[in-house]
Amino acid sequence: MIAAEYLKRIAAWSRELNEREIEAARAGIVEKSYRANEHIFMRGDPFDYWTGIVTGLARMSTVSSGGKAATFAGLTAGAWFGEGSMLKSEPRRYDVVALRDTRLALMDRATFFWLFENSVAFNRFLVRQLNERLGQFIGALEHGRTLDATGRVARSIASLFNPILYPDLTRHLEITQEEIGALSGLSRQNANQCLKRLEKEGLLRLEYGGVTILDPEKLRDYGE
């Protein structure tokens, strides 16, 4: 069983729970590690766990029958995902792939539904989470259809700075240009060109092993 203080560190939603709810949550969570480029979940898998990213970076995506890939979201440390499918008791409708070595926290169905049925604080979190995730997916659909490559890179990075979905993220993001390209549907070379343009415009600063966001609002609105 994970410690209560550790749970609060890896899951911002747990900080609103009472002691009984925290005990239930920590008893129902296990951790598992995945290597870079390994499939964490595949489309069609049964939805047995609600999942949080402890460390690392993953991509939520799908591939059409014609072979076209589409990225729905990047998942950084602190992100929890899959509550919608868990509530609907349906198979996974997307793949989740580790972009680097990644460690997960996995909450079993029984614990998730106990919290859903007994915790007001947990339900408040779920409402906020589902609302933000819906907005994220609508935005991703719009961006993929209307923005150029630089705009997609800007919006992909900005989406990782949502305070509800990624509550503990600072303005410095440890992410490689190859990973940014993967999240934006671009090659590393094309992502590099877009990042340099965004840096020249004063929206971010490229650094070794990551980027620092200088103007998150303009990144979120880039291309409008």
Coordinates of N, CA and C in Angstrom, one line a residue:
M1 N 0.9 -1.2 0.0 CA 0.0 0.0 0.0 C 0.9 1.2 0.0
I2 N 0.6 2.2 -0.9 CA 1.4 3.4 -1.0 C 1.0 4.3 0.2
A3 N 2.0 5.1 0.6 CA 1.8 6.0 1.8 C 0.9 7.2 1.4
A4 N 0.2 7.7 2.4 CA -0.8 8.8 2.2 C -0.1 10.0 1.7
E5 N 1.1 10.4 2.2 CA 1.8 11.6 1.7 C 2.3 11.4 0.3
Y6 N 2.7 10.2 0.0 CA 3.1 9.9 -1.4 C 1.9 10.0 -2.4
L7 N 0.7 9.5 -1.9 CA -0.5 9.7 -2.8 C -0.8 11.2 -3.0
K8 N -0.7 12.0 -2.0 CA -0.9 13.4 -2.2 C 0.1 14.1 -3.1
R9 N 1.3 13.5 -3.2 CA 2.3 14.1 -4.1 C 2.0 13.7 -5.5
I10 N 1.6 12.5 -5.8 CA 1.4 12.1 -7.2 C 0.0 12.3 -7.7
A11 N -1.0 12.6 -6.8 CA -2.4 12.8 -7.2 C -3.0 14.0 -6.6
A12 N -3.0 15.1 -7.3 CA -3.5 16.4 -6.7 C -5.0 16.2 -6.2
W13 N -5.8 15.4 -6.9 CA -7.2 15.2 -6.5 C -7.3 14.6 -5.1
S14 N -6.3 13.9 -4.6 CA -6.4 13.2 -3.3 C -6.3 14.3 -2.2
R15 N -5.7 15.4 -2.5 CA -5.6 16.5 -1.5 C -6.9 17.0 -0.9
E16 N -8.0 16.8 -1.6 CA -9.3 17.2 -1.2 C -10.1 16.1 -0.5
L17 N -9.5 14.9 -0.4 CA -10.3 13.8 0.3 C -10.1 13.9 1.8
N18 N -11.1 13.3 2.5 CA -10.9 13.1 3.9 C -10.1 11.9 4.2
E19 N -9.8 11.6 5.5 CA -8.9 10.5 5.9 C -9.4 9.2 5.4
R20 N -10.7 8.9 5.6 CA -11.3 7.6 5.2 C -11.2 7.4 3.7
E21 N -11.4 8.5 2.9 CA -11.3 8.4 1.5 C -9.9 8.2 1.0
I22 N -8.9 8.8 1.7 CA -7.5 8.6 1.4 C -7.1 7.2 1.6
E23 N -7.5 6.6 2.7 CA -7.2 5.2 3.1 C -7.7 4.3 2.0
A24 N -8.9 4.5 1.5 CA -9.5 3.7 0.5 C -8.7 3.9 -0.8
A25 N -8.4 5.1 -1.2 CA -7.7 5.4 -2.4 C -6.3 4.7 -2.4
R26 N -5.5 4.9 -1.4 CA -4.2 4.3 -1.3 C -4.2 2.8 -1.3
A27 N -5.2 2.2 -0.8 CA -5.3 0.7 -0.8 C -5.6 0.2 -2.1
G28 N -6.1 1.0 -3.0 CA -6.5 0.5 -4.3 C -5.6 0.8 -5.5
I29 N -4.4 1.4 -5.1 CA -3.5 1.8 -6.2 C -2.2 1.0 -6.2
V30 N -1.8 0.5 -7.3 CA -0.5 -0.1 -7.5 C 0.3 0.7 -8.6
E31 N 1.6 0.5 -8.7 CA 2.4 1.2 -9.7 C 3.1 0.2 -10.6
K32 N 3.3 0.7 -11.8 CA 3.9 -0.2 -12.9 C 4.7 0.7 -13.8
S33 N 5.9 0.2 -14.3 CA 6.8 1.0 -15.1 C 6.8 0.4 -16.5
Y34 N 7.0 1.4 -17.5 CA 7.0 1.0 -18.9 C 8.2 1.7 -19.5
R35 N 8.8 1.1 -20.5 CA 10.0 1.7 -21.2 C 9.5 2.6 -22.4
A36 N 10.4 3.4 -22.8 CA 10.1 4.3 -24.0 C 9.7 3.5 -25.2
N37 N 8.6 4.0 -25.8 CA 8.0 3.5 -27.0 C 7.2 2.2 -26.8
E38 N 7.0 1.8 -25.5 CA 6.2 0.7 -25.2 C 4.7 1.0 -25.1
H39 N 3.8 0.2 -25.6 CA 2.4 0.4 -25.5 C 2.0 0.2 -24.0
I40 N 1.4 1.2 -23.4 CA 0.9 1.1 -22.1 C -0.5 0.4 -22.1
F41 N -1.4 1.0 -23.0 CA -2.7 0.4 -23.3 C -2.9 0.4 -24.8
M42 N -3.8 -0.5 -25.2 CA -4.1 -0.5 -26.6 C -5.6 -0.4 -26.8
R43 N -6.0 0.2 -27.9 CA -7.4 0.4 -28.2 C -8.1 -1.0 -28.2
G44 N -9.2 -1.0 -27.5 CA -10.0 -2.3 -27.3 C -9.7 -3.0 -26.0
D45 N -8.6 -2.6 -25.3 CA -8.3 -3.3 -24.0 C -9.4 -3.0 -23.0
P46 N -9.7 -4.0 -22.1 CA -10.7 -3.7 -21.1 C -10.2 -2.6 -20.2
F47 N -11.1 -1.8 -19.6 CA -10.7 -0.7 -18.8 C -10.8 -1.1 -17.3
D48 N -9.7 -1.7 -16.8 CA -9.7 -2.2 -15.5 C -9.1 -1.2 -14.5
Y49 N -8.4 -0.2 -15.0 CA -7.8 0.8 -14.1 C -7.9 2.2 -14.5
W50 N -8.2 3.1 -13.5 CA -8.0 4.5 -13.8 C -6.5 4.8 -13.5
T51 N -6.0 5.7 -14.4 CA -4.5 5.7 -14.5 C -3.9 7.1 -14.3
G52 N -2.8 7.2 -13.6 CA -2.1 8.5 -13.4 C -0.7 8.3 -13.8
I53 N -0.1 9.4 -14.3 CA 1.3 9.4 -14.7 C 2.1 9.9 -13.4
V54 N 3.0 9.0 -12.9 CA 3.8 9.3 -11.8 C 5.1 10.1 -12.3
T55 N 5.8 9.5 -13.2 CA 6.9 10.1 -13.9 C 6.9 9.7 -15.3
G56 N 7.5 10.6 -16.2 CA 7.6 10.3 -17.6 C 6.6 11.1 -18.5
L57 N 6.4 10.5 -19.7 CA 5.6 11.2 -20.7 C 5.0 10.2 -21.6
A58 N 3.7 10.3 -21.8 CA 3.0 9.4 -22.7 C 2.1 10.1 -23.7
R59 N 1.7 9.4 -24.7 CA 0.8 10.0 -25.8 C -0.4 9.2 -25.9
M60 N -1.6 9.9 -25.9 CA -2.9 9.3 -26.1 C -3.2 9.5 -27.6
S61 N -3.4 8.4 -28.3 CA -3.5 8.5 -29.8 C -4.3 7.3 -30.3
T62 N -4.6 7.4 -31.6 CA -5.2 6.3 -32.3 C -4.7 6.3 -33.7
V63 N -4.9 5.1 -34.4 CA -4.5 5.0 -35.8 C -5.8 4.5 -36.5
S64 N -6.1 5.2 -37.6 CA -7.3 4.8 -38.4 C -7.1 3.5 -39.2
S65 N -8.1 2.9 -39.7 CA -8.0 1.7 -40.5 C -7.2 1.9 -41.7
G66 N -7.1 3.2 -42.2 CA -6.2 3.5 -43.3 C -4.8 3.8 -42.9
G67 N -4.5 3.7 -41.7 CA -3.1 3.9 -41.2 C -2.7 5.4 -40.8
K68 N -3.7 6.3 -40.7 CA -3.5 7.6 -40.4 C -3.5 7.8 -38.8
A69 N -2.4 8.3 -38.3 CA -2.3 8.5 -36.8 C -2.9 9.8 -36.4
A70 N -3.5 9.9 -35.2 CA -4.0 11.1 -34.7 C -3.7 11.1 -33.2
T71 N -3.1 12.2 -32.7 CA -2.8 12.4 -31.3 C -3.9 13.1 -30.6
F72 N -4.4 12.6 -29.5 CA -5.5 13.3 -28.7 C -4.9 14.2 -27.6
A73 N -3.8 13.7 -27.0 CA -3.3 14.5 -25.8 C -1.9 13.9 -25.4
G74 N -1.1 14.8 -24.9 CA 0.1 14.4 -24.2 C -0.2 14.2 -22.7
L75 N 0.5 13.3 -22.1 CA 0.2 13.0 -20.6 C 1.5 13.1 -19.9
T76 N 1.6 14.2 -19.0 CA 2.8 14.4 -18.2 C 2.6 14.0 -16.8
A77 N 3.6 14.0 -16.0 CA 3.5 13.6 -14.6 C 2.4 14.5 -13.9
G78 N 1.6 13.8 -13.1 CA 0.4 14.5 -12.5 C -0.9 14.3 -13.2
A79 N -0.8 13.9 -14.5 CA -2.1 13.7 -15.3 C -2.7 12.4 -14.9
W80 N -4.1 12.4 -14.7 CA -4.9 11.2 -14.6 C -5.9 11.1 -15.7
F81 N -6.1 9.9 -16.2 CA -6.9 9.9 -17.4 C -7.7 8.6 -17.5
G82 N -8.8 8.6 -18.3 CA -9.6 7.4 -18.5 C -10.9 7.3 -17.7
E83 N -11.2 8.4 -16.9 CA -12.4 8.4 -16.1 C -13.7 8.2 -16.9
G84 N -13.7 8.8 -18.1 CA -14.9 8.7 -18.9 C -15.2 7.3 -19.3
S85 N -14.2 6.6 -19.8 CA -14.4 5.2 -20.2 C -14.7 4.3 -19.0
M86 N -14.0 4.6 -17.9 CA -14.3 3.9 -16.6 C -15.8 4.0 -16.2
L87 N -16.3 5.2 -16.3 CA -17.7 5.4 -15.9 C -18.7 4.7 -16.8
K88 N -18.3 4.7 -18.1 CA -19.2 4.1 -19.1 C -18.9 2.6 -19.2
S89 N -17.9 2.0 -18.5 CA -17.6 0.6 -18.6 C -17.4 0.1 -20.0
E90 N -16.7 0.9 -20.8 CA -16.5 0.5 -22.2 C -15.0 0.2 -22.4
P91 N -14.6 -0.5 -23.5 CA -13.2 -0.8 -23.8 C -12.5 0.5 -24.1
R92 N -11.2 0.5 -24.0 CA -10.4 1.7 -24.4 C -10.6 2.0 -25.8
R93 N -10.7 3.3 -26.1 CA -11.0 3.8 -27.5 C -9.8 4.5 -28.1
Y94 N -8.6 4.3 -27.4 CA -7.4 4.9 -27.9 C -6.2 4.1 -27.4
D95 N -5.0 4.3 -28.0 CA -3.8 3.7 -27.5 C -3.1 4.7 -26.6
V96 N -2.3 4.2 -25.7 CA -1.5 5.1 -24.9 C -0.1 4.5 -25.0
V97 N 0.9 5.3 -25.4 CA 2.3 4.9 -25.7 C 3.2 5.7 -24.8
A98 N 4.2 5.1 -24.2 CA 5.2 5.8 -23.4 C 6.2 6.4 -24.4
L99 N 6.4 7.8 -24.3 CA 7.3 8.4 -25.2 C 8.7 8.4 -24.6
R100 N 8.8 8.2 -23.3 CA 10.0 7.9 -22.5 C 9.7 6.9 -21.4
D101 N 10.7 6.5 -20.7 CA 10.5 5.6 -19.6 C 9.5 6.3 -18.6
T102 N 8.4 5.6 -18.3 CA 7.2 6.1 -17.6 C 6.8 5.2 -16.5
R103 N 6.4 5.8 -15.4 CA 5.9 5.0 -14.3 C 4.4 5.5 -14.0
L104 N 3.5 4.5 -13.9 CA 2.1 4.8 -13.7 C 1.6 4.4 -12.3
A105 N 0.6 5.1 -11.9 CA -0.2 4.7 -10.7 C -1.6 4.2 -11.3
L106 N -2.0 3.0 -10.9 CA -3.1 2.3 -11.4 C -4.1 2.1 -10.3
M107 N -5.3 2.7 -10.4 CA -6.4 2.5 -9.4 C -7.4 1.5 -9.9
D108 N -7.7 0.4 -9.2 CA -8.6 -0.6 -9.6 C -10.1 -0.1 -9.7
R109 N -10.9 -0.8 -10.4 CA -12.3 -0.3 -10.7 C -13.1 -0.2 -9.4
A110 N -12.9 -1.2 -8.5 CA -13.7 -1.2 -7.2 C -13.4 0.1 -6.4
T111 N -12.1 0.5 -6.3 CA -11.7 1.7 -5.6 C -12.3 2.9 -6.2
F112 N -12.1 3.0 -7.6 CA -12.7 4.1 -8.3 C -14.1 4.3 -8.0
F113 N -14.9 3.2 -8.1 CA -16.4 3.4 -8.0 C -16.8 3.6 -6.5
W114 N -15.9 3.1 -5.6 CA -16.2 3.4 -4.2 C -16.1 4.9 -3.9
L115 N -15.0 5.5 -4.5 CA -14.9 6.9 -4.3 C -16.0 7.7 -5.1
F116 N -16.3 7.2 -6.2 CA -17.4 7.8 -7.0 C -18.7 7.8 -6.3
E117 N -19.0 6.8 -5.5 CA -20.3 6.6 -4.8 C -20.3 7.3 -3.4
N118 N -19.1 7.5 -2.9 CA -19.0 8.0 -1.5 C -18.3 9.3 -1.2
S119 N -17.6 9.8 -2.2 CA -16.8 11.0 -2.0 C -17.3 12.2 -2.8
V120 N -17.8 13.3 -2.1 CA -18.2 14.5 -2.8 C -17.0 15.2 -3.4
A121 N -15.9 15.2 -2.7 CA -14.7 15.8 -3.2 C -14.2 15.2 -4.5
F122 N -14.3 13.8 -4.5 CA -13.8 13.1 -5.7 C -14.8 13.4 -6.9
N123 N -16.1 13.5 -6.7 CA -17.0 13.8 -7.7 C -16.8 15.2 -8.3
R124 N -16.5 16.1 -7.4 CA -16.2 17.5 -7.8 C -15.0 17.5 -8.8
F125 N -14.0 16.7 -8.4 CA -12.8 16.6 -9.2 C -13.2 16.1 -10.6
L126 N -14.0 15.0 -10.6 CA -14.3 14.3 -11.9 C -15.1 15.3 -12.8
V127 N -16.0 16.1 -12.3 CA -16.7 17.1 -13.1 C -15.7 18.0 -13.7
R128 N -14.8 18.6 -12.9 CA -13.8 19.5 -13.5 C -12.9 18.8 -14.5
Q129 N -12.5 17.6 -14.2 CA -11.6 16.9 -15.1 C -12.3 16.6 -16.4
L130 N -13.5 16.1 -16.4 CA -14.2 15.7 -17.6 C -14.5 17.0 -18.5
N131 N -14.8 18.1 -17.8 CA -15.1 19.3 -18.6 C -13.8 19.8 -19.3
E132 N -12.7 19.8 -18.6 CA -11.4 20.2 -19.1 C -11.0 19.3 -20.3
R133 N -11.1 18.0 -20.1 CA -10.7 17.0 -21.1 C -11.6 17.2 -22.3
L134 N -12.9 17.4 -22.2 CA -13.7 17.7 -23.4 C -13.2 18.9 -24.1
G135 N -12.9 19.9 -23.4 CA -12.4 21.1 -24.1 C -11.1 20.9 -24.8
Q136 N -10.2 20.1 -24.2 CA -8.9 19.7 -24.8 C -9.1 19.0 -26.1
F137 N -10.0 18.0 -26.1 CA -10.2 17.2 -27.3 C -10.9 18.0 -28.4
I138 N -11.8 18.9 -28.1 CA -12.4 19.8 -29.1 C -11.3 20.7 -29.7
G139 N -10.5 21.2 -28.8 CA -9.4 22.1 -29.3 C -8.4 21.3 -30.2
A140 N -8.1 20.1 -29.8 CA -7.2 19.3 -30.6 C -7.8 19.0 -32.0
L141 N -9.1 18.7 -32.1 CA -9.7 18.5 -33.4 C -9.7 19.8 -34.2
E142 N -10.0 20.9 -33.6 CA -9.9 22.2 -34.3 C -8.5 22.5 -34.8
H143 N -7.6 22.3 -34.0 CA -6.2 22.7 -34.3 C -5.7 21.8 -35.5
G144 N -6.0 20.6 -35.4 CA -5.5 19.7 -36.5 C -6.0 20.0 -37.8
R145 N -7.2 20.6 -37.9 CA -7.8 21.0 -39.1 C -7.5 22.4 -39.7
T146 N -7.2 23.3 -38.7 CA -7.2 24.7 -39.1 C -5.8 25.3 -39.0
L147 N -4.9 24.7 -38.3 CA -3.6 25.4 -38.0 C -2.5 24.8 -38.8
D148 N -1.5 25.7 -39.1 CA -0.2 25.2 -39.7 C 0.6 24.5 -38.7
A149 N 1.8 24.1 -39.1 CA 2.7 23.3 -38.3 C 3.1 24.0 -37.0
T150 N 3.4 25.3 -37.2 CA 3.9 26.1 -36.0 C 2.7 26.2 -35.0
G151 N 1.5 26.4 -35.5 CA 0.4 26.6 -34.7 C 0.1 25.3 -33.9
R152 N 0.2 24.1 -34.6 CA 0.0 22.8 -33.9 C 1.0 22.6 -32.8
V153 N 2.3 23.0 -33.1 CA 3.3 22.9 -32.0 C 3.0 23.8 -30.8
A154 N 2.6 25.0 -31.1 CA 2.3 26.0 -30.1 C 1.1 25.4 -29.2
R155 N 0.1 25.0 -29.8 CA -1.1 24.5 -29.1 C -0.8 23.2 -28.4
S156 N 0.0 22.3 -29.0 CA 0.3 21.1 -28.3 C 1.1 21.3 -27.0
I157 N 2.0 22.3 -27.0 CA 2.8 22.6 -25.8 C 1.8 23.3 -24.8
A158 N 1.0 24.3 -25.3 CA 0.1 25.0 -24.4 C -0.8 24.0 -23.7
S159 N -1.3 23.0 -24.4 CA -2.2 22.0 -23.8 C -1.7 21.3 -22.6
L160 N -0.3 21.3 -22.5 CA 0.3 20.6 -21.3 C 0.4 21.5 -20.1
F161 N -0.1 22.8 -20.2 CA -0.1 23.7 -19.1 C -1.5 24.1 -18.6
N162 N -2.4 23.1 -18.7 CA -3.7 23.2 -18.2 C -3.7 22.9 -16.7
P163 N -4.0 23.9 -15.8 CA -3.9 23.7 -14.4 C -4.8 22.6 -13.8
I164 N -5.9 22.3 -14.5 CA -6.7 21.2 -14.0 C -6.2 19.8 -14.4
L165 N -5.8 19.7 -15.6 CA -5.3 18.4 -16.1 C -3.9 18.1 -15.7
Y166 N -3.1 19.1 -15.5 CA -1.7 19.0 -15.1 C -1.4 19.9 -14.0
P167 N -1.9 19.6 -12.8 CA -1.9 20.7 -11.7 C -0.6 21.1 -11.1
D168 N 0.5 20.3 -11.3 CA 1.7 20.6 -10.6 C 2.8 21.0 -11.6
L169 N 2.5 21.3 -12.8 CA 3.5 21.6 -13.8 C 4.0 23.0 -13.6
T170 N 5.3 23.2 -13.8 CA 5.9 24.6 -13.7 C 6.0 25.1 -15.2
R171 N 6.5 26.3 -15.3 CA 6.7 26.8 -16.7 C 7.8 26.2 -17.5
H172 N 8.6 25.4 -16.8 CA 9.7 24.7 -17.5 C 9.2 23.3 -17.7
L173 N 9.2 22.9 -19.0 CA 8.8 21.5 -19.4 C 9.9 20.7 -19.8
E174 N 10.2 19.6 -19.2 CA 11.3 18.7 -19.6 C 10.7 17.8 -20.7
I175 N 11.1 18.2 -21.9 CA 10.6 17.5 -23.1 C 11.5 17.7 -24.2
T176 N 11.8 16.7 -25.0 CA 12.7 16.8 -26.2 C 11.9 17.3 -27.4
Q177 N 12.7 17.7 -28.4 CA 12.0 18.2 -29.6 C 11.4 17.0 -30.4
E178 N 12.0 15.8 -30.2 CA 11.4 14.6 -30.8 C 10.0 14.3 -30.2
E179 N 9.9 14.5 -28.9 CA 8.7 14.2 -28.2 C 7.6 15.3 -28.5
I180 N 8.1 16.5 -28.7 CA 7.1 17.6 -29.1 C 6.6 17.3 -30.5
G181 N 7.5 16.8 -31.4 CA 7.1 16.4 -32.7 C 6.1 15.3 -32.7
A182 N 6.3 14.3 -31.8 CA 5.4 13.2 -31.7 C 4.0 13.6 -31.2
L183 N 3.9 14.6 -30.3 CA 2.7 15.1 -29.8 C 2.0 16.0 -30.9
S184 N 2.7 16.6 -31.8 CA 2.2 17.5 -32.8 C 2.0 16.8 -34.1
G185 N 2.4 15.6 -34.3 CA 2.3 14.9 -35.5 C 3.3 15.4 -36.6
L186 N 4.5 15.8 -36.1 CA 5.5 16.3 -37.0 C 6.8 15.5 -36.7
S187 N 7.7 15.6 -37.7 CA 9.1 15.0 -37.5 C 9.8 15.9 -36.5
R188 N 10.9 15.4 -36.0 CA 11.7 16.2 -35.1 C 12.3 17.4 -35.8
Q189 N 12.7 17.3 -37.1 CA 13.2 18.4 -37.8 C 12.2 19.5 -38.0
N190 N 11.0 19.1 -38.4 CA 10.0 20.1 -38.5 C 9.6 20.8 -37.2
A191 N 9.5 20.0 -36.1 CA 9.2 20.5 -34.8 C 10.3 21.5 -34.4
N192 N 11.6 21.2 -34.7 CA 12.7 22.1 -34.4 C 12.5 23.5 -35.1
Q193 N 12.1 23.5 -36.3 CA 11.9 24.7 -37.1 C 10.8 25.5 -36.4
C194 N 9.7 24.8 -36.1 CA 8.6 25.5 -35.4 C 8.9 26.1 -34.1
L195 N 9.7 25.3 -33.3 CA 10.1 25.8 -32.0 C 11.0 27.0 -32.1
K196 N 11.9 27.0 -33.1 CA 12.8 28.2 -33.3 C 12.0 29.4 -33.6
R197 N 10.9 29.2 -34.4 CA 10.0 30.4 -34.8 C 9.3 30.9 -33.5
L198 N 8.8 30.0 -32.7 CA 8.1 30.4 -31.5 C 9.1 31.1 -30.5
E199 N 10.3 30.6 -30.5 CA 11.3 31.3 -29.6 C 11.6 32.7 -30.1
K200 N 11.8 32.8 -31.4 CA 12.0 34.1 -32.0 C 10.9 35.1 -31.7
E201 N 9.7 34.6 -31.6 CA 8.5 35.5 -31.4 C 8.4 35.7 -29.9
G202 N 9.2 35.2 -29.1 CA 9.2 35.5 -27.6 C 8.2 34.7 -26.8
L203 N 7.7 33.6 -27.3 CA 6.7 32.8 -26.6 C 7.3 31.7 -25.7
L204 N 8.5 31.3 -26.0 CA 9.2 30.2 -25.2 C 10.7 30.4 -25.4
R205 N 11.4 29.6 -24.5 CA 12.9 29.6 -24.6 C 13.3 28.2 -24.7
L206 N 14.1 27.9 -25.7 CA 14.6 26.5 -25.9 C 15.8 26.3 -24.9
E207 N 15.8 25.2 -24.2 CA 16.9 24.9 -23.3 C 17.3 23.5 -23.4
Y208 N 18.4 23.1 -22.9 CA 18.9 21.7 -23.0 C 17.9 20.8 -22.3
G209 N 17.3 19.9 -23.0 CA 16.4 18.9 -22.4 C 15.0 19.4 -22.2
G210 N 14.7 20.6 -22.7 CA 13.3 21.1 -22.5 C 13.1 22.5 -23.0
V211 N 11.9 23.0 -22.6 CA 11.6 24.4 -23.0 C 11.0 25.1 -21.8
T212 N 11.2 26.4 -21.7 CA 10.5 27.2 -20.7 C 9.5 28.1 -21.4
I213 N 8.3 28.1 -20.9 CA 7.2 28.9 -21.5 C 7.3 30.3 -21.0
L214 N 7.3 31.3 -21.9 CA 7.4 32.7 -21.5 C 6.0 33.4 -21.6
D215 N 5.2 32.9 -22.5 CA 3.9 33.5 -22.7 C 2.8 32.5 -23.0
P216 N 2.3 31.8 -21.9 CA 1.4 30.7 -22.2 C 0.1 31.1 -22.8
E217 N -0.4 32.3 -22.5 CA -1.6 32.8 -23.1 C -1.5 32.9 -24.6
K218 N -0.4 33.5 -25.1 CA -0.2 33.6 -26.6 C 0.0 32.3 -27.2
L219 N 0.6 31.3 -26.5 CA 0.8 30.0 -27.1 C -0.6 29.4 -27.3
R220 N -1.5 29.5 -26.2 CA -2.8 28.9 -26.3 C -3.6 29.5 -27.5
D221 N -3.4 30.8 -27.8 CA -4.2 31.5 -28.8 C -3.4 31.6 -30.2
Y222 N -2.3 30.9 -30.3 CA -1.5 31.0 -31.5 C -2.2 30.6 -32.7
G223 N -2.2 31.4 -33.7 CA -2.8 31.1 -35.0 C -4.2 31.7 -35.2
E224 N -4.7 32.4 -34.1 CA -6.0 33.0 -34.2 C -5.9 34.4 -34.7

